[in-house]
Every structure is written in structure tokens, then in C-alpha cells.
mmCIF file of N, CA, C and O in Angstrom:
data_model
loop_
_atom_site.group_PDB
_atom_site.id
_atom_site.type_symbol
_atom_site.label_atom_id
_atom_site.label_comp_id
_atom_site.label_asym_id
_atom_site.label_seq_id
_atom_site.Cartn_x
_atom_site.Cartn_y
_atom_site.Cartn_z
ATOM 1 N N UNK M 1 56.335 -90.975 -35.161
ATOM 2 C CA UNK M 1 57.724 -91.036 -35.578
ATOM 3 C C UNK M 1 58.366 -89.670 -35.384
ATOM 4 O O UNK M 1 57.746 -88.868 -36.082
ATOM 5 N N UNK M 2 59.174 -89.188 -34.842
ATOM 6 C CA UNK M 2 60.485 -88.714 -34.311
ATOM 7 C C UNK M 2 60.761 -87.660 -36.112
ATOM 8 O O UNK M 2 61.664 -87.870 -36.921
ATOM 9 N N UNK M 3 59.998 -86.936 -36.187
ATOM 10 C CA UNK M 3 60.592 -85.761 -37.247
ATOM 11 C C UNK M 3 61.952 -85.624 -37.760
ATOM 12 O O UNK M 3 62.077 -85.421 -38.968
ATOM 13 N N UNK M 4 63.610 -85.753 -36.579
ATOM 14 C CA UNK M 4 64.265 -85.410 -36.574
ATOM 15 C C UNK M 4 65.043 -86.966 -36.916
ATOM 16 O O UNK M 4 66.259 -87.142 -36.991
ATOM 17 N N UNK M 5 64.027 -87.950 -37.083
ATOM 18 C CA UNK M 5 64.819 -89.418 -37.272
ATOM 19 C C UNK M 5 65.723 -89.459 -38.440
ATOM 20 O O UNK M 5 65.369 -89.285 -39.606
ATOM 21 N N UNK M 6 67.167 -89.752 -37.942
ATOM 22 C CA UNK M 6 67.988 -90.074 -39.395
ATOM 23 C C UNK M 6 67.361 -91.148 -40.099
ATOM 24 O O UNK M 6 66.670 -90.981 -41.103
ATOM 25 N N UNK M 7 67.634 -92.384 -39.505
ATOM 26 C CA UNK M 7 67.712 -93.555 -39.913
ATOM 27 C C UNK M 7 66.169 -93.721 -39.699
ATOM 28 O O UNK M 7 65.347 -93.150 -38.983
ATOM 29 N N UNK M 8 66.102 -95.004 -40.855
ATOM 30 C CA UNK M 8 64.116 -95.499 -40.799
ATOM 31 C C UNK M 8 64.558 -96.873 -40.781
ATOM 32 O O UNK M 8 65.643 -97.240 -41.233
ATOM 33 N N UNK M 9 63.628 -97.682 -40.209
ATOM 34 C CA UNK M 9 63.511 -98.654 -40.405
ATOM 35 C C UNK M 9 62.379 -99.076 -41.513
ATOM 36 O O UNK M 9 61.400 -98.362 -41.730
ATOM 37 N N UNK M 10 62.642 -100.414 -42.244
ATOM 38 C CA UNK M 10 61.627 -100.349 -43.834
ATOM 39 C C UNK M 10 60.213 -100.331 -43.030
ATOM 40 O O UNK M 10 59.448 -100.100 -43.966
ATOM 41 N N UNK M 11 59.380 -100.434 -41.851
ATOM 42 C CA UNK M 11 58.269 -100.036 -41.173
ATOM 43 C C UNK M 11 57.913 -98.958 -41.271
ATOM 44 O O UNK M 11 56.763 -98.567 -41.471
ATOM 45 N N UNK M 12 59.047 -98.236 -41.117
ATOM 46 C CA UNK M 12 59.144 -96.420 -40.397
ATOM 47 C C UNK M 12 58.755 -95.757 -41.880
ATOM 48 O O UNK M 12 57.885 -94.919 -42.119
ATOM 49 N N UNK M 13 59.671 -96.398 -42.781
ATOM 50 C CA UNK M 13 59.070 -96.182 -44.392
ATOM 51 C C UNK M 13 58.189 -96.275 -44.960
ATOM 52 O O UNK M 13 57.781 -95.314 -45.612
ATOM 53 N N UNK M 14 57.636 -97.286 -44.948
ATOM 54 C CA UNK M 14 56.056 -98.033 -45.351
ATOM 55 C C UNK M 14 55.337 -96.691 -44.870
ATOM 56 O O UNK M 14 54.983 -95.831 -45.676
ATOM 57 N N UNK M 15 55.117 -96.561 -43.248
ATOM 58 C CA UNK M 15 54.327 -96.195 -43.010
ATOM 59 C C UNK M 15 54.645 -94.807 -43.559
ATOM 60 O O UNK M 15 53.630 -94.309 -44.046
ATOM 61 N N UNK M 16 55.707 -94.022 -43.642
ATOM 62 C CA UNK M 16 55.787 -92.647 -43.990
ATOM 63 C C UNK M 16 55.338 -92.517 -45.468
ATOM 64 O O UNK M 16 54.652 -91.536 -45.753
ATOM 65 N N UNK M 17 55.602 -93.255 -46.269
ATOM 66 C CA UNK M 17 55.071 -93.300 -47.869
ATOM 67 C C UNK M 17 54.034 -94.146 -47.780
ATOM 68 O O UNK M 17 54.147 -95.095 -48.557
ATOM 69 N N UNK M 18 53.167 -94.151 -47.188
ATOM 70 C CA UNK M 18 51.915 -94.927 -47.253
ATOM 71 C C UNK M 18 51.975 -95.723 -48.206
ATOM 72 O O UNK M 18 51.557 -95.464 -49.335
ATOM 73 N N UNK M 19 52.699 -97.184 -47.732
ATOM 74 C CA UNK M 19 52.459 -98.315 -48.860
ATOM 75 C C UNK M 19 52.956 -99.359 -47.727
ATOM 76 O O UNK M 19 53.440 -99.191 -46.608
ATOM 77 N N UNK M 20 52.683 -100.327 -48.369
ATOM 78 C CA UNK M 20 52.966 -101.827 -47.550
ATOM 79 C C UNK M 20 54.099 -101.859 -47.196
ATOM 80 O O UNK M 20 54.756 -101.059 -47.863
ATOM 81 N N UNK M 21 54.851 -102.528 -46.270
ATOM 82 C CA UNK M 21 55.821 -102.792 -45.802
ATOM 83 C C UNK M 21 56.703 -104.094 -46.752
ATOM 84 O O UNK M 21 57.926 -104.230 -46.757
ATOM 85 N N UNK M 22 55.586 -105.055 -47.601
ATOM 86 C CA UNK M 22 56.490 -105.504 -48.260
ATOM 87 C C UNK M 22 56.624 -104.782 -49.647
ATOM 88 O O UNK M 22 57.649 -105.211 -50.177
ATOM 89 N N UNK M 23 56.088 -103.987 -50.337
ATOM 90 C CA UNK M 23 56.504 -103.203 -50.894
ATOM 91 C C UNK M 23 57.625 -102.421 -51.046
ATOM 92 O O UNK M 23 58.387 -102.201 -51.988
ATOM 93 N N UNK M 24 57.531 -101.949 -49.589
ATOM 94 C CA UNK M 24 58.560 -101.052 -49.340
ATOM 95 C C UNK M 24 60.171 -102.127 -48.935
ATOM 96 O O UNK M 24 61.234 -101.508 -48.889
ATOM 97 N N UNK M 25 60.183 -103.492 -48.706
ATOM 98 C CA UNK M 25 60.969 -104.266 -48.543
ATOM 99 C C UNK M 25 61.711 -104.772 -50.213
ATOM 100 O O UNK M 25 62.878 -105.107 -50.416
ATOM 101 N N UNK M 26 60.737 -104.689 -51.080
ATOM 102 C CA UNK M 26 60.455 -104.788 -52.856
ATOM 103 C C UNK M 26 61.419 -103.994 -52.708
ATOM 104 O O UNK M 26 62.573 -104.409 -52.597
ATOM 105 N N UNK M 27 61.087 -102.650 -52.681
ATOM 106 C CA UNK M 27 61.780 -101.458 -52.942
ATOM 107 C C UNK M 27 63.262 -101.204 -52.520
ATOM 108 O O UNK M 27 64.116 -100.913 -53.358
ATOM 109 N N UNK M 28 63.485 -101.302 -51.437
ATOM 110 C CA UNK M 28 65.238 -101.476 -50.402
ATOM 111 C C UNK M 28 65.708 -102.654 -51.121
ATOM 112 O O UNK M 28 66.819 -102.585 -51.647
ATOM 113 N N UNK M 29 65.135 -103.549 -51.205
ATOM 114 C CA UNK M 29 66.232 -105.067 -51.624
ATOM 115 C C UNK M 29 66.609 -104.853 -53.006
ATOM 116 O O UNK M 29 67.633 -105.431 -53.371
ATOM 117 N N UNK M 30 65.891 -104.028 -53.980
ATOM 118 C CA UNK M 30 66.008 -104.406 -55.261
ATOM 119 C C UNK M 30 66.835 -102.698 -55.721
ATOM 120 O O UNK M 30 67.312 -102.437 -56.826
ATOM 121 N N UNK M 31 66.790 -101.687 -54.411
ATOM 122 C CA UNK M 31 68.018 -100.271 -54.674
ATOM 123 C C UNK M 31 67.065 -99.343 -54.808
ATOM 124 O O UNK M 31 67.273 -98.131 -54.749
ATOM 125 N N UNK M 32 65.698 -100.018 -55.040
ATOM 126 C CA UNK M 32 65.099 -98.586 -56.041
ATOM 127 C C UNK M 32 65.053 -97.506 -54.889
ATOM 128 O O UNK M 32 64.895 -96.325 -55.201
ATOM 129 N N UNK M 33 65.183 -97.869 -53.592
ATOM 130 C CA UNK M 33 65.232 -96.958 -52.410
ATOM 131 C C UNK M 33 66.552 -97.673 -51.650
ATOM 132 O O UNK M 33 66.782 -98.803 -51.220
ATOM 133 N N UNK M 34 67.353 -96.304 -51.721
ATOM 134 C CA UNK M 34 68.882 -96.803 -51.042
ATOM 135 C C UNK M 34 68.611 -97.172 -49.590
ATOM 136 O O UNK M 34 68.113 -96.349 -48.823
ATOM 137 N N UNK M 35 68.978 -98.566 -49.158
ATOM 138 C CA UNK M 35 69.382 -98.690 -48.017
ATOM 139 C C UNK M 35 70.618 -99.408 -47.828
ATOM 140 O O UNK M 35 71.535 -99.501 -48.644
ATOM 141 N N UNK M 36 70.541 -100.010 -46.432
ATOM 142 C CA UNK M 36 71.847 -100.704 -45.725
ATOM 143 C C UNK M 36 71.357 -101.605 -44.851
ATOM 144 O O UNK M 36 70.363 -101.351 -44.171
ATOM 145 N N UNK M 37 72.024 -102.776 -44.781
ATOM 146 C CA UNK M 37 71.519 -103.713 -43.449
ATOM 147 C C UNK M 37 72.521 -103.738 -42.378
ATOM 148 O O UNK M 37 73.747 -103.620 -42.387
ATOM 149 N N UNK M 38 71.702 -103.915 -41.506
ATOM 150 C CA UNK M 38 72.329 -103.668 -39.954
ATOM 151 C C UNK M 38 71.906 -105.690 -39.450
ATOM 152 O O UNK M 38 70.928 -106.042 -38.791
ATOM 153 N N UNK M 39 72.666 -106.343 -39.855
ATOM 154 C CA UNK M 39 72.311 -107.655 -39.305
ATOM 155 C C UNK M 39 71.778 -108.374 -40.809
ATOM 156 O O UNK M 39 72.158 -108.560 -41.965
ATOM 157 N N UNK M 40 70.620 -108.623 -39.891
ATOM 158 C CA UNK M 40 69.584 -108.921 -41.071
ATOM 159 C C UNK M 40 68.046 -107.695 -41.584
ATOM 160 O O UNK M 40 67.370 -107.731 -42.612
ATOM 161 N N UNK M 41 67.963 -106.874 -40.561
ATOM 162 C CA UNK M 41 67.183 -105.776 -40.881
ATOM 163 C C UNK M 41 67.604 -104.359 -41.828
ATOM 164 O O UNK M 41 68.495 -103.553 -41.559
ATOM 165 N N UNK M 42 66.972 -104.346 -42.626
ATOM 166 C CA UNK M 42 67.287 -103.175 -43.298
ATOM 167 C C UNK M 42 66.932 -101.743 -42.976
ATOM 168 O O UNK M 42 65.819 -101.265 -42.757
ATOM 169 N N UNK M 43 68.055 -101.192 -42.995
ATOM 170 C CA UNK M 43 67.851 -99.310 -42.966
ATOM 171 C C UNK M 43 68.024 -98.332 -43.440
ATOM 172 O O UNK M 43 69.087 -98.154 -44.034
ATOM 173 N N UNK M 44 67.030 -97.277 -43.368
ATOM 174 C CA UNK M 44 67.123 -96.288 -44.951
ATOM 175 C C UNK M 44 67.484 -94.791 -44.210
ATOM 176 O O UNK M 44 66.978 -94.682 -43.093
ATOM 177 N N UNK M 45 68.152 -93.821 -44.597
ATOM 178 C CA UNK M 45 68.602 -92.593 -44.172
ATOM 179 C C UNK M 45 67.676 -91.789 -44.836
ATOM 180 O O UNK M 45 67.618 -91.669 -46.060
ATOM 181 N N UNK M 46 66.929 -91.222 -43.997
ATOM 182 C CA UNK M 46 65.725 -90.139 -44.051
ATOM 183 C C UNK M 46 66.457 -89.628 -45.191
ATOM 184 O O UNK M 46 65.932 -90.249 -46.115
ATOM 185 N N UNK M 47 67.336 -88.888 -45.697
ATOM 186 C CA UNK M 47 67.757 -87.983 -46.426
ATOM 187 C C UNK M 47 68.157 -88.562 -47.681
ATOM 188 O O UNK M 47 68.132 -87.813 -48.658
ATOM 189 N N UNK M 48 68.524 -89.767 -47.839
ATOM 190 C CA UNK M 48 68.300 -91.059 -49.121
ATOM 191 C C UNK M 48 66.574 -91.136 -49.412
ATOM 192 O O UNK M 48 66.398 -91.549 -50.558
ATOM 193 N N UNK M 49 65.626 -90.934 -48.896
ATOM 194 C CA UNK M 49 63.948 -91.426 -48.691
ATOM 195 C C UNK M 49 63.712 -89.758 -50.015
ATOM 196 O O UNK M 49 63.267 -89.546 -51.143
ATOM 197 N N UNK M 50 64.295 -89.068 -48.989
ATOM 198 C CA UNK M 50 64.042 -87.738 -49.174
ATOM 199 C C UNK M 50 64.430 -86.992 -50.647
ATOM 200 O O UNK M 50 63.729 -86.106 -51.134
ATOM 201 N N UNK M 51 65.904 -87.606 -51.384
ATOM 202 C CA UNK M 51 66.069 -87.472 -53.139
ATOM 203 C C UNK M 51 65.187 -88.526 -53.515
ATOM 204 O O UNK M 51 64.576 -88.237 -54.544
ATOM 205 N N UNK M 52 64.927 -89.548 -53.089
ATOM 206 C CA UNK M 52 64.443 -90.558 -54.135
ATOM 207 C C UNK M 52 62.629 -89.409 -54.004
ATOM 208 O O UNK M 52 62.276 -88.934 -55.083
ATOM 209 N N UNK M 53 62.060 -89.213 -53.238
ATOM 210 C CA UNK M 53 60.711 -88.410 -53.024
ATOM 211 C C UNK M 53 60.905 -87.423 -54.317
ATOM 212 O O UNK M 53 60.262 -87.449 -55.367
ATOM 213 N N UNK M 54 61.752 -86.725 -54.022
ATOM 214 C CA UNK M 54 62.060 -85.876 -55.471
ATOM 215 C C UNK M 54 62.466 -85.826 -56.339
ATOM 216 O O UNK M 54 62.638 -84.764 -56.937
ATOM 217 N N UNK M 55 62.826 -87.083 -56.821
ATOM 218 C CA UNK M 55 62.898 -87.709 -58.265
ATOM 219 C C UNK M 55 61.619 -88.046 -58.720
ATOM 220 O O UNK M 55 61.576 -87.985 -59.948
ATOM 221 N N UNK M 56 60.571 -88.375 -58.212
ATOM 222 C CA UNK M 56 59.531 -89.013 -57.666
ATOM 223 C C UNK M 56 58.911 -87.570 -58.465
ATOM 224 O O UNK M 56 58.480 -87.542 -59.618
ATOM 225 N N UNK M 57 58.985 -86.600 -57.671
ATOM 226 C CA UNK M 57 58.044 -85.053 -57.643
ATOM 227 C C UNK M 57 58.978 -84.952 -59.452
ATOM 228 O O UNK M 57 58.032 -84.986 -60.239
ATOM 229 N N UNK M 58 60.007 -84.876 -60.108
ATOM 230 C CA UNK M 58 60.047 -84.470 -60.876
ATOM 231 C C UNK M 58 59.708 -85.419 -62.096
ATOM 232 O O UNK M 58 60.018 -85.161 -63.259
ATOM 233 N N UNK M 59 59.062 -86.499 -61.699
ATOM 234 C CA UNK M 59 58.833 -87.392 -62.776
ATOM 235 C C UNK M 59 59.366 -88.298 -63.208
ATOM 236 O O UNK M 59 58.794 -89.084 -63.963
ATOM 237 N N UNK M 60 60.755 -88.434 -62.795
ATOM 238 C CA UNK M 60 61.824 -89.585 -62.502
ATOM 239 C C UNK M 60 60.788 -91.100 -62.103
ATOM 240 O O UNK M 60 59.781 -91.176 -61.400
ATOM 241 N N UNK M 61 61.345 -91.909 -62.684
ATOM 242 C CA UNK M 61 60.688 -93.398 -62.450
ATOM 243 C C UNK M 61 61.773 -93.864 -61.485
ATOM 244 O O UNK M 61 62.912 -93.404 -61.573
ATOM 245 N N UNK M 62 61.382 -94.928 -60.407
ATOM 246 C CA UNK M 62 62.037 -95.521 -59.673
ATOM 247 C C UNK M 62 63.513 -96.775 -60.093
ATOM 248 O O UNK M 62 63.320 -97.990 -60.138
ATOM 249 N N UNK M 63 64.354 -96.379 -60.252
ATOM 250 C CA UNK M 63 65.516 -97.043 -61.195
ATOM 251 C C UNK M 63 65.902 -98.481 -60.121
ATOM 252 O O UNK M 63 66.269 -98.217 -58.976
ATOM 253 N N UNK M 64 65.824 -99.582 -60.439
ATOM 254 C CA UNK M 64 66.545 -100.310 -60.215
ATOM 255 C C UNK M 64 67.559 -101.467 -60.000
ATOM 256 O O UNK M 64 68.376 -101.409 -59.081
#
């Protein structure tokens, strides 16, 4: 994966936070990780992945 990628696809996610893809589908549909759909596929902005990670690091629970 492309370091400099804005956009993830919920795959591109899974695999970057090492967890399942429907997990990570759990996660986008229900907010606790901001995304957007493009059609019917959903997409997350590296830099949305990237506060929720550090809410994450400060002990913050996943809100959603």
C-alpha cells in the first residue's frame, strides 16, 4: 500500500489495523471509524484512520 494514500478502501484498513475486513466494515457502518461511500463501497481518509489511532493511543474507547 502506497504510504502517501489519502483515501483507503475498508480492505486497505483491515489490512493496515490488522483486523478482519468485516470488522473493519462493523466499524465504518456503525461511525466508530469515519467514512463515506462512493456507490456502494465504502471509504476512509487516511487522516480520519489516523485521529481515531490516537484516541485509541490515549485511551479513548471507540464511540459510536
Amino acid at each position: 500500500m502506497d504510504q502517501d494514500q489519502e483515501i483507503m478502501t475498508v480492505a486497505q484498513v483491515a489490512k493496515y489495523l490488522q483486523i478482519s475486513e468485516i470488522t473493519t466494515y462493523k466499524l465504518v457502518n456503525e461511525g466508530a471509524i469515519p467514512g463515506f461511500k462512493i456507490g456502494r463501497h465504502w471509504r476512509v481518509k487516511k487522516e480520519d484512520l489516523q485521529a481515531v489511532i490516537e484516541k485509541l493511543k490515549r485511551g479513548e474507547r471507540l464511540s459510536y
